Tab-separated table of C-alpha atoms and ligand atoms in Angstrom:
chain	number	residue	atom	x	y	z
A	159	MET	CA	4.220	22.674	-33.735
A	160	THR	CA	1.288	20.531	-34.657
A	161	GLY	CA	-0.450	20.017	-37.880
A	162	GLN	CA	0.645	18.006	-40.992
A	163	ALA	CA	4.161	17.552	-42.012
A	164	ARG	CA	5.153	18.242	-45.618
A	165	ILE	CA	5.535	14.659	-47.247
A	166	ILE	CA	8.545	14.302	-49.374
A	167	ASP	CA	7.767	12.701	-52.604
A	168	GLY	CA	10.573	10.362	-53.456
A	169	LYS	CA	8.739	8.732	-56.398
A	170	ALA	CA	8.494	12.195	-58.031
A	171	ALA	CA	12.181	12.906	-57.236
A	172	ALA	CA	13.277	9.755	-58.539
A	173	ALA	CA	11.358	10.223	-61.760
A	174	ALA	CA	12.973	13.642	-62.120
A	175	LEU	CA	16.363	12.258	-61.491
A	176	ARG	CA	15.830	9.347	-64.018
A	177	ALA	CA	14.684	12.042	-66.613
A	178	GLU	CA	17.650	14.036	-66.113
A	179	ILE	CA	19.933	11.095	-66.511
A	180	ALA	CA	18.018	9.903	-69.668
A	181	THR	CA	18.636	13.508	-71.025
A	182	GLU	CA	22.364	13.098	-70.364
A	183	VAL	CA	22.523	9.695	-71.955
A	184	ALA	CA	20.720	10.777	-74.799
A	185	ALA	CA	23.092	13.552	-75.733
A	186	LEU	CA	25.925	11.048	-75.449
A	187	THR	CA	24.436	8.585	-77.814
A	188	THR	CA	23.294	11.236	-80.227
A	189	SER	CA	26.641	12.549	-80.472
A	190	GLY	CA	27.821	8.966	-81.538
A	191	ARG	CA	29.277	8.039	-78.103
A	192	PRO	CA	28.408	4.475	-76.586
A	193	ALA	CA	25.789	4.323	-73.986
A	194	PRO	CA	26.809	3.691	-70.329
A	195	GLY	CA	26.778	-0.124	-69.671
A	196	LEU	CA	25.808	-1.429	-66.297
A	197	HIS	CA	26.151	-5.020	-65.645
A	198	VAL	CA	24.321	-6.568	-62.848
A	199	VAL	CA	25.032	-10.130	-61.485
A	200	LEU	CA	22.605	-12.138	-59.608
A	201	VAL	CA	23.565	-15.495	-58.171
A	202	GLY	CA	20.562	-17.729	-56.952
A	203	GLU	CA	16.890	-17.301	-56.829
A	204	ASP	CA	16.513	-15.013	-53.664
A	205	PRO	CA	13.002	-13.608	-54.439
A	206	ALA	CA	13.601	-9.985	-53.134
A	207	SER	CA	16.942	-9.888	-55.176
A	208	ARG	CA	15.165	-10.936	-58.324
A	209	VAL	CA	12.606	-8.010	-58.152
A	210	TYR	CA	15.463	-5.623	-57.358
A	211	VAL	CA	17.544	-6.942	-59.997
A	212	GLY	CA	14.651	-6.622	-62.342
A	213	SER	CA	13.636	-2.963	-61.437
A	214	LYS	CA	17.383	-2.118	-62.020
A	215	GLU	CA	17.400	-3.456	-65.273
A	216	LYS	CA	14.082	-2.102	-66.320
A	217	GLN	CA	14.994	1.500	-65.064
A	218	ALA	CA	18.573	1.298	-66.486
A	219	VAL	CA	17.111	0.396	-70.030
A	220	GLU	CA	14.355	3.213	-69.637
A	221	VAL	CA	17.165	5.868	-69.426
A	222	GLY	CA	18.937	4.480	-72.331
A	223	MET	CA	21.839	2.468	-70.461
A	224	ALA	CA	22.902	-0.703	-72.038
A	225	SER	CA	21.937	-2.847	-69.089
A	226	VAL	CA	22.753	-6.665	-68.843
A	227	VAL	CA	21.646	-9.076	-66.005
A	228	HIS	CA	23.782	-12.047	-65.684
A	229	ARG	CA	21.748	-14.655	-63.778
A	230	MET	CA	24.022	-17.414	-62.229
A	231	PRO	CA	22.808	-20.379	-60.420
A	232	ALA	CA	22.840	-20.601	-56.581
A	233	GLU	CA	25.628	-23.258	-56.780
A	234	THR	CA	28.094	-20.891	-58.693
A	235	GLY	CA	31.428	-21.335	-57.162
A	236	GLU	CA	33.347	-18.230	-55.856
A	237	ALA	CA	36.009	-18.688	-58.409
A	238	GLU	CA	33.540	-18.493	-61.160
A	239	LEU	CA	31.911	-15.528	-59.944
A	240	LEU	CA	35.496	-13.760	-59.428
A	241	ALA	CA	36.225	-14.754	-62.973
A	242	LYS	CA	32.996	-13.076	-64.302
A	243	VAL	CA	33.877	-9.861	-62.196
A	244	ALA	CA	37.443	-9.890	-63.703
A	245	ALA	CA	36.004	-9.941	-67.256
A	246	PHE	CA	33.902	-7.263	-66.404
A	247	ASN	CA	36.749	-5.127	-65.182
A	248	ALA	CA	38.621	-5.848	-68.263
A	249	ASP	CA	35.813	-4.885	-70.746
A	250	PRO	CA	35.863	-1.385	-71.628
A	251	ALA	CA	32.210	-1.337	-72.450
A	252	VAL	CA	31.235	-2.036	-68.973
A	253	ASP	CA	30.877	1.171	-66.694
A	254	GLY	CA	29.020	-0.106	-63.702
A	255	ILE	CA	29.361	-3.508	-62.042
A	256	LEU	CA	26.900	-4.489	-59.433
A	257	VAL	CA	26.783	-7.853	-57.610
A	258	GLN	CA	23.362	-8.142	-56.078
A	259	LEU	CA	23.580	-9.026	-52.287
A	260	PRO	CA	23.029	-11.356	-50.341
A	261	LEU	CA	25.257	-13.957	-52.036
A	262	PRO	CA	24.964	-17.511	-51.031
A	263	LYS	CA	26.819	-18.718	-47.980
A	264	HIS	CA	29.660	-20.423	-49.802
A	265	ILE	CA	30.888	-17.178	-51.427
A	266	ASP	CA	33.048	-14.820	-49.543
A	267	VAL	CA	31.230	-11.370	-50.248
A	268	ASP	CA	34.232	-9.215	-49.204
A	269	LYS	CA	36.486	-11.151	-51.525
A	270	VAL	CA	33.816	-10.334	-54.317
A	271	ILE	CA	33.421	-6.652	-53.515
A	272	GLU	CA	37.247	-6.111	-53.486
A	273	ALA	CA	37.488	-7.804	-56.836
A	274	ILE	CA	35.447	-5.098	-58.479
A	275	ASP	CA	37.532	-2.374	-60.174
A	276	PRO	CA	36.758	0.540	-57.848
A	277	ALA	CA	36.056	2.821	-60.916
A	278	LYS	CA	33.173	0.679	-61.845
A	279	ASP	CA	31.945	0.002	-58.275
A	280	VAL	CA	28.564	1.661	-58.760
A	281	ASP	CA	27.223	0.337	-55.250
A	282	CYS	CA	30.236	2.033	-53.754
A	283	PHE	CA	30.972	-0.770	-51.390
A	284	HIS	CA	34.624	-1.340	-52.326
A	285	PRO	CA	37.007	-0.311	-49.561
A	286	VAL	CA	38.799	2.093	-52.010
A	287	ASN	CA	35.510	3.954	-52.415
A	288	VAL	CA	34.568	3.771	-48.780
A	289	GLY	CA	37.973	5.239	-47.901
A	290	ARG	CA	37.439	8.040	-50.556
A	291	LEU	CA	34.067	8.915	-49.171
A	292	ALA	CA	35.449	8.861	-45.678
A	293	ALA	CA	38.126	11.398	-46.883
A	294	GLY	CA	35.632	13.625	-48.730
A	295	GLN	CA	36.937	12.634	-52.068
A	296	GLY	CA	34.127	10.272	-53.195
A	297	LYS	CA	32.933	10.668	-56.735
A	298	LEU	CA	30.739	7.461	-56.343
A	299	ILE	CA	28.306	7.726	-53.432
A	300	PRO	CA	26.448	4.839	-52.000
A	301	CYS	CA	23.063	4.861	-53.552
A	302	THR	CA	20.720	4.945	-50.630
A	303	PRO	CA	22.415	7.689	-48.631
A	304	LEU	CA	22.788	9.718	-51.719
A	305	GLY	CA	19.187	9.357	-52.467
A	306	ALA	CA	18.319	10.423	-48.885
A	307	MET	CA	20.577	13.308	-49.225
A	308	LEU	CA	18.856	14.566	-52.458
A	309	LEU	CA	15.589	14.148	-50.589
A	310	LEU	CA	16.754	16.087	-47.635
A	311	LYS	CA	18.179	19.064	-50.101
A	312	GLN	CA	14.712	19.491	-51.391
A	313	VAL	CA	13.201	20.473	-48.132
A	314	LEU	CA	16.458	22.085	-46.728
A	315	PRO	CA	18.613	23.609	-49.241
A	316	SER	CA	21.357	24.421	-46.811
A	317	LEU	CA	22.112	22.026	-44.131
A	318	ALA	CA	25.020	23.930	-42.626
A	319	GLY	CA	24.880	24.065	-38.923
A	320	LEU	CA	21.868	21.605	-38.605
A	321	GLU	CA	21.959	19.014	-36.000
A	322	ALA	CA	21.409	15.623	-37.495
A	323	VAL	CA	21.064	12.173	-35.898
A	324	VAL	CA	21.443	8.951	-37.930
A	325	ILE	CA	19.980	5.911	-36.335
A	326	GLY	CA	22.070	2.913	-37.600
A	327	ARG	CA	25.778	2.462	-38.226
A	328	SER	CA	25.644	0.010	-41.233
A	329	GLY	CA	28.341	0.243	-43.973
A	330	ILE	CA	25.832	0.744	-46.582
A	331	VAL	CA	23.301	3.146	-44.859
A	332	GLY	CA	24.202	4.654	-41.469
A	333	ARG	CA	27.880	5.214	-41.732
A	334	PRO	CA	27.972	6.745	-45.184
A	335	MET	CA	25.006	8.948	-44.522
A	336	ALA	CA	26.655	10.433	-41.467
A	337	GLN	CA	29.664	11.262	-43.586
A	338	LEU	CA	27.637	12.899	-46.363
A	339	LEU	CA	25.868	15.087	-43.390
A	340	VAL	CA	29.163	15.837	-41.973
A	341	GLN	CA	30.447	16.814	-45.430
A	342	ALA	CA	27.141	19.052	-45.648
A	343	ASP	CA	28.313	20.828	-42.521
A	344	CYS	CA	25.678	19.247	-40.120
A	345	THR	CA	26.663	18.355	-36.515
A	346	VAL	CA	26.061	14.720	-36.621
A	347	THR	CA	25.564	12.044	-34.069
A	348	ILE	CA	25.445	8.438	-34.856
A	349	ALA	CA	23.160	6.283	-32.807
A	350	HIS	CA	22.944	2.445	-32.609
A	351	SER	CA	21.692	-0.458	-30.618
A	352	ARG	CA	23.966	0.537	-27.605
A	353	THR	CA	23.011	4.151	-27.576
A	354	ARG	CA	21.735	5.192	-24.175
A	355	ASP	CA	18.545	7.251	-24.013
A	356	LEU	CA	17.712	7.615	-27.795
A	357	PRO	CA	14.687	9.952	-27.215
A	358	GLU	CA	17.142	12.357	-25.351
A	359	VAL	CA	19.692	12.022	-28.252
A	360	LEU	CA	16.925	13.003	-30.727
A	361	ARG	CA	15.629	15.962	-28.761
A	362	ARG	CA	17.997	18.524	-30.564
A	363	ALA	CA	17.903	16.843	-33.993
A	364	ASP	CA	16.779	19.118	-36.696
A	365	ILE	CA	17.248	16.053	-39.138
A	366	VAL	CA	16.419	12.546	-38.181
A	367	VAL	CA	17.664	9.600	-40.498
A	368	ALA	CA	16.156	6.156	-39.298
A	369	ALA	CA	17.972	3.102	-40.846
A	370	VAL	CA	17.332	0.591	-38.068
A	371	GLY	CA	15.299	-2.203	-39.783
A	372	ARG	CA	12.533	-2.079	-37.239
A	373	PRO	CA	8.950	-1.207	-38.166
A	374	HIS	CA	7.587	2.073	-36.399
A	375	PHE	CA	10.656	2.150	-34.089
A	376	VAL	CA	10.863	6.009	-33.832
A	377	LYS	CA	8.192	7.442	-31.997
A	378	GLY	CA	6.454	10.763	-32.626
A	379	ALA	CA	7.062	12.096	-29.146
A	380	TRP	CA	10.846	11.470	-29.718
A	381	ILE	CA	10.908	13.922	-32.819
A	382	LYS	CA	11.680	17.502	-32.354
A	383	PRO	CA	8.808	19.638	-33.528
A	384	GLY	CA	9.348	20.777	-37.130
A	385	ALA	CA	12.293	18.469	-37.781
A	386	THR	CA	13.054	16.734	-41.212
A	387	VAL	CA	12.586	12.983	-40.885
A	388	ILE	CA	14.109	10.677	-43.459
A	389	ASP	CA	13.032	7.129	-43.067
A	390	VAL	CA	15.272	4.568	-44.682
A	391	GLY	CA	13.669	1.649	-43.233
A	392	ILE	CA	11.805	-1.029	-45.526
A	393	ASN	CA	10.091	-3.429	-43.161
A	394	ARG	CA	7.653	-6.200	-44.216
A	395	LEU	CA	4.652	-6.375	-41.757
A	396	PRO	CA	2.613	-9.787	-41.174
A	397	ASP	CA	-0.104	-8.480	-43.310
A	398	GLY	CA	2.244	-7.933	-46.158
A	399	LYS	CA	2.385	-4.259	-46.258
A	400	LEU	CA	5.602	-2.207	-46.062
A	401	ALA	CA	6.392	0.033	-43.182
A	402	GLY	CA	9.253	2.144	-42.290
A	403	ASP	CA	11.266	2.698	-39.176
A	404	VAL	CA	9.542	5.737	-38.049
A	405	ASP	CA	5.863	5.554	-36.660
A	406	TYR	CA	4.579	7.631	-39.716
A	407	ALA	CA	1.203	8.456	-38.197
A	408	GLU	CA	2.676	9.905	-35.114
A	409	ALA	CA	5.642	11.585	-36.668
A	410	LEU	CA	3.235	13.313	-39.374
A	411	THR	CA	1.788	15.424	-36.738
A	412	VAL	CA	5.118	16.524	-35.295
A	413	ALA	CA	7.671	16.636	-38.022
A	414	GLY	CA	8.206	19.500	-40.518
A	415	ALA	CA	8.717	17.156	-43.414
A	416	ILE	CA	8.878	13.346	-43.549
A	417	THR	CA	9.557	10.712	-46.331
A	418	PRO	CA	6.904	8.103	-46.529
A	419	VAL	CA	7.258	4.279	-46.723
A	420	PRO	CA	6.892	3.129	-49.569
A	421	GLY	CA	7.476	6.098	-51.937
A	422	GLY	CA	10.294	8.057	-49.976
A	423	VAL	CA	13.811	6.806	-50.019
A	424	GLY	CA	13.289	3.399	-51.829
A	425	PRO	CA	12.521	4.932	-55.447
A	426	MET	CA	15.615	7.037	-54.952
A	427	THR	CA	18.158	4.228	-54.483
A	428	ILE	CA	17.744	2.808	-58.041
A	429	ALA	CA	17.808	6.254	-59.581
A	430	CYS	CA	21.099	7.034	-57.699
A	431	LEU	CA	22.508	3.703	-58.925
A	432	LEU	CA	21.865	5.124	-62.572
A	433	ARG	CA	23.448	8.430	-61.444
A	434	ASN	CA	26.421	6.531	-60.219
A	435	THR	CA	26.792	4.580	-63.635
A	436	LEU	CA	26.843	7.816	-65.388
A	437	THR	CA	29.315	9.316	-63.146
A	438	ALA	CA	31.527	6.217	-63.537
A	439	TYR	CA	31.228	6.442	-67.449
A	440	ARG	CA	32.282	10.019	-67.318
A	441	GLU	CA	35.236	9.435	-64.778
A	442	ARG	CA	36.775	6.550	-66.915
A	443	ARG	CA	35.791	7.735	-70.520
A	444	GLY	CA	35.576	11.536	-70.082
B	76	LIG	P1	21.352	-3.158	-40.401
B	76	LIG	O1	20.694	-4.113	-39.688
B	76	LIG	O2	22.707	-3.540	-41.239
B	76	LIG	O3	21.670	-2.072	-39.380
B	76	LIG	C1	20.749	-1.599	-38.496
B	76	LIG	C2	21.217	-0.465	-37.489
B	76	LIG	O4	20.298	-0.374	-36.548
B	76	LIG	C3	22.464	-1.073	-36.783
B	76	LIG	O5	23.399	-0.154	-36.697
B	76	LIG	C4	22.014	-1.366	-35.431
B	76	LIG	O6	22.914	-0.956	-34.381
B	76	LIG	C5	20.853	-0.257	-35.318
B	76	LIG	N1	19.938	-0.712	-34.398
B	76	LIG	C6	19.263	-1.905	-34.186
B	76	LIG	N2	18.462	-1.684	-32.957
B	76	LIG	C7	18.557	-0.424	-32.737
B	76	LIG	C8	18.022	0.165	-31.472
B	76	LIG	N3	17.200	-0.449	-30.502
B	76	LIG	N4	18.266	1.630	-31.211
B	76	LIG	C9	19.041	1.959	-32.102
B	76	LIG	N5	19.746	1.540	-33.110
B	76	LIG	C10	19.474	0.257	-33.384
B	76	LIG	O7	20.487	-2.450	-41.311
B	76	LIG	P2	20.790	-1.418	-42.891
B	76	LIG	O8	21.456	-0.428	-42.434
B	76	LIG	O9	21.133	-2.514	-43.927
B	76	LIG	O10	19.257	-1.172	-43.135
B	76	LIG	C11	18.361	-0.446	-42.303
B	76	LIG	C12	17.054	-0.307	-42.845
B	76	LIG	O11	17.059	0.181	-44.075
B	76	LIG	C13	16.321	-1.734	-42.966
B	76	LIG	O12	14.974	-1.647	-42.849
B	76	LIG	C14	16.586	-1.889	-44.625
B	76	LIG	O13	15.598	-2.607	-45.143
B	76	LIG	C15	16.420	-0.403	-45.106
B	76	LIG	N6	17.204	-0.277	-46.304
B	76	LIG	C16	16.465	0.499	-47.275
B	76	LIG	C17	17.172	0.722	-48.435
B	76	LIG	C18	16.483	1.644	-49.520
B	76	LIG	O14	16.595	1.499	-50.588
B	76	LIG	N7	15.536	2.452	-49.128
B	76	LIG	C19	18.681	0.112	-48.734
B	76	LIG	C20	18.993	-0.406	-47.692
B	76	LIG	C21	18.425	-0.666	-46.490
B	76	LIG	P3	24.146	-1.918	-34.123
B	76	LIG	O15	25.248	-1.514	-34.996
B	76	LIG	O16	24.445	-1.690	-32.675
B	76	LIG	O17	23.694	-3.419	-34.178
């Protein structure tokens, strides 16, 4: 099949999801119930993290949530951060806690993630939530894989029986993505840096999810004609532009549908964070 793939509009999908969440939040508040509270902690001045945190706060407020960003200096000690997390855990008005990563090197990231109450862990990084997801019992779903699944379902309402290849096995994208695809009845292969002959592995893939972190890594010739391609990669090129992990120009002529970068999976991630915050609210407060 040659031609032009359908372009999956992540920006529009994210806007629709946010509108849905805003309606649900408005229904809560007009009935006299408190708005869901999302608390984001930013330690230090990492420029990319500042941008992400700013977007999270803005979008949370736009859907009517009570969102607070706690900015702490880079030299904040681990004990001080853990005390902050403990205070959020104990505060009934806090529904979602997100500690923006990366953290400064002197802080043990695992310790901080494990300190978050799993019921408020809207990033879904806590081992309890990772385990629940693996067991197929996850209520909170990691934001980027959840966003990727929602985009996939726009193109493929039923995923049952399809062959999916996830390239990348990170804890935040590749692994949870593969679990969600298995739960959706796909036949799933996880590829990584030790995979032999990736083009051969991709040959049968009806669905390709690229989460590698290398610009233009997946070539058009590796993609099965008509396949659905979800490009999770966000790579900054020397000229300052963003590029995905897939060679978009090549893939566009082979794939059946593809997510662009930017404007694909990226915008869905924050919308899914808001979805998780509302889920956490309902699970805890009914
Ligand atoms: P990681 O660096 O944690 O993982 C990358 C994965 O790619 C690893 O599993 C690695 O294998 C695999 N890999 C590396 N080289 C190859 C290769 N030559 N062949 C096959 N596999 C390879 O990255 P993340 O999962 O955190 O992120 C992946 C991408 O997604 C990045 O571009 C990131 O910016 C983007 N991202 C986008 C988000 C969004 O909101 N849209 C959110 C999070 C990430 P191995 O395990 O063997 O090292």
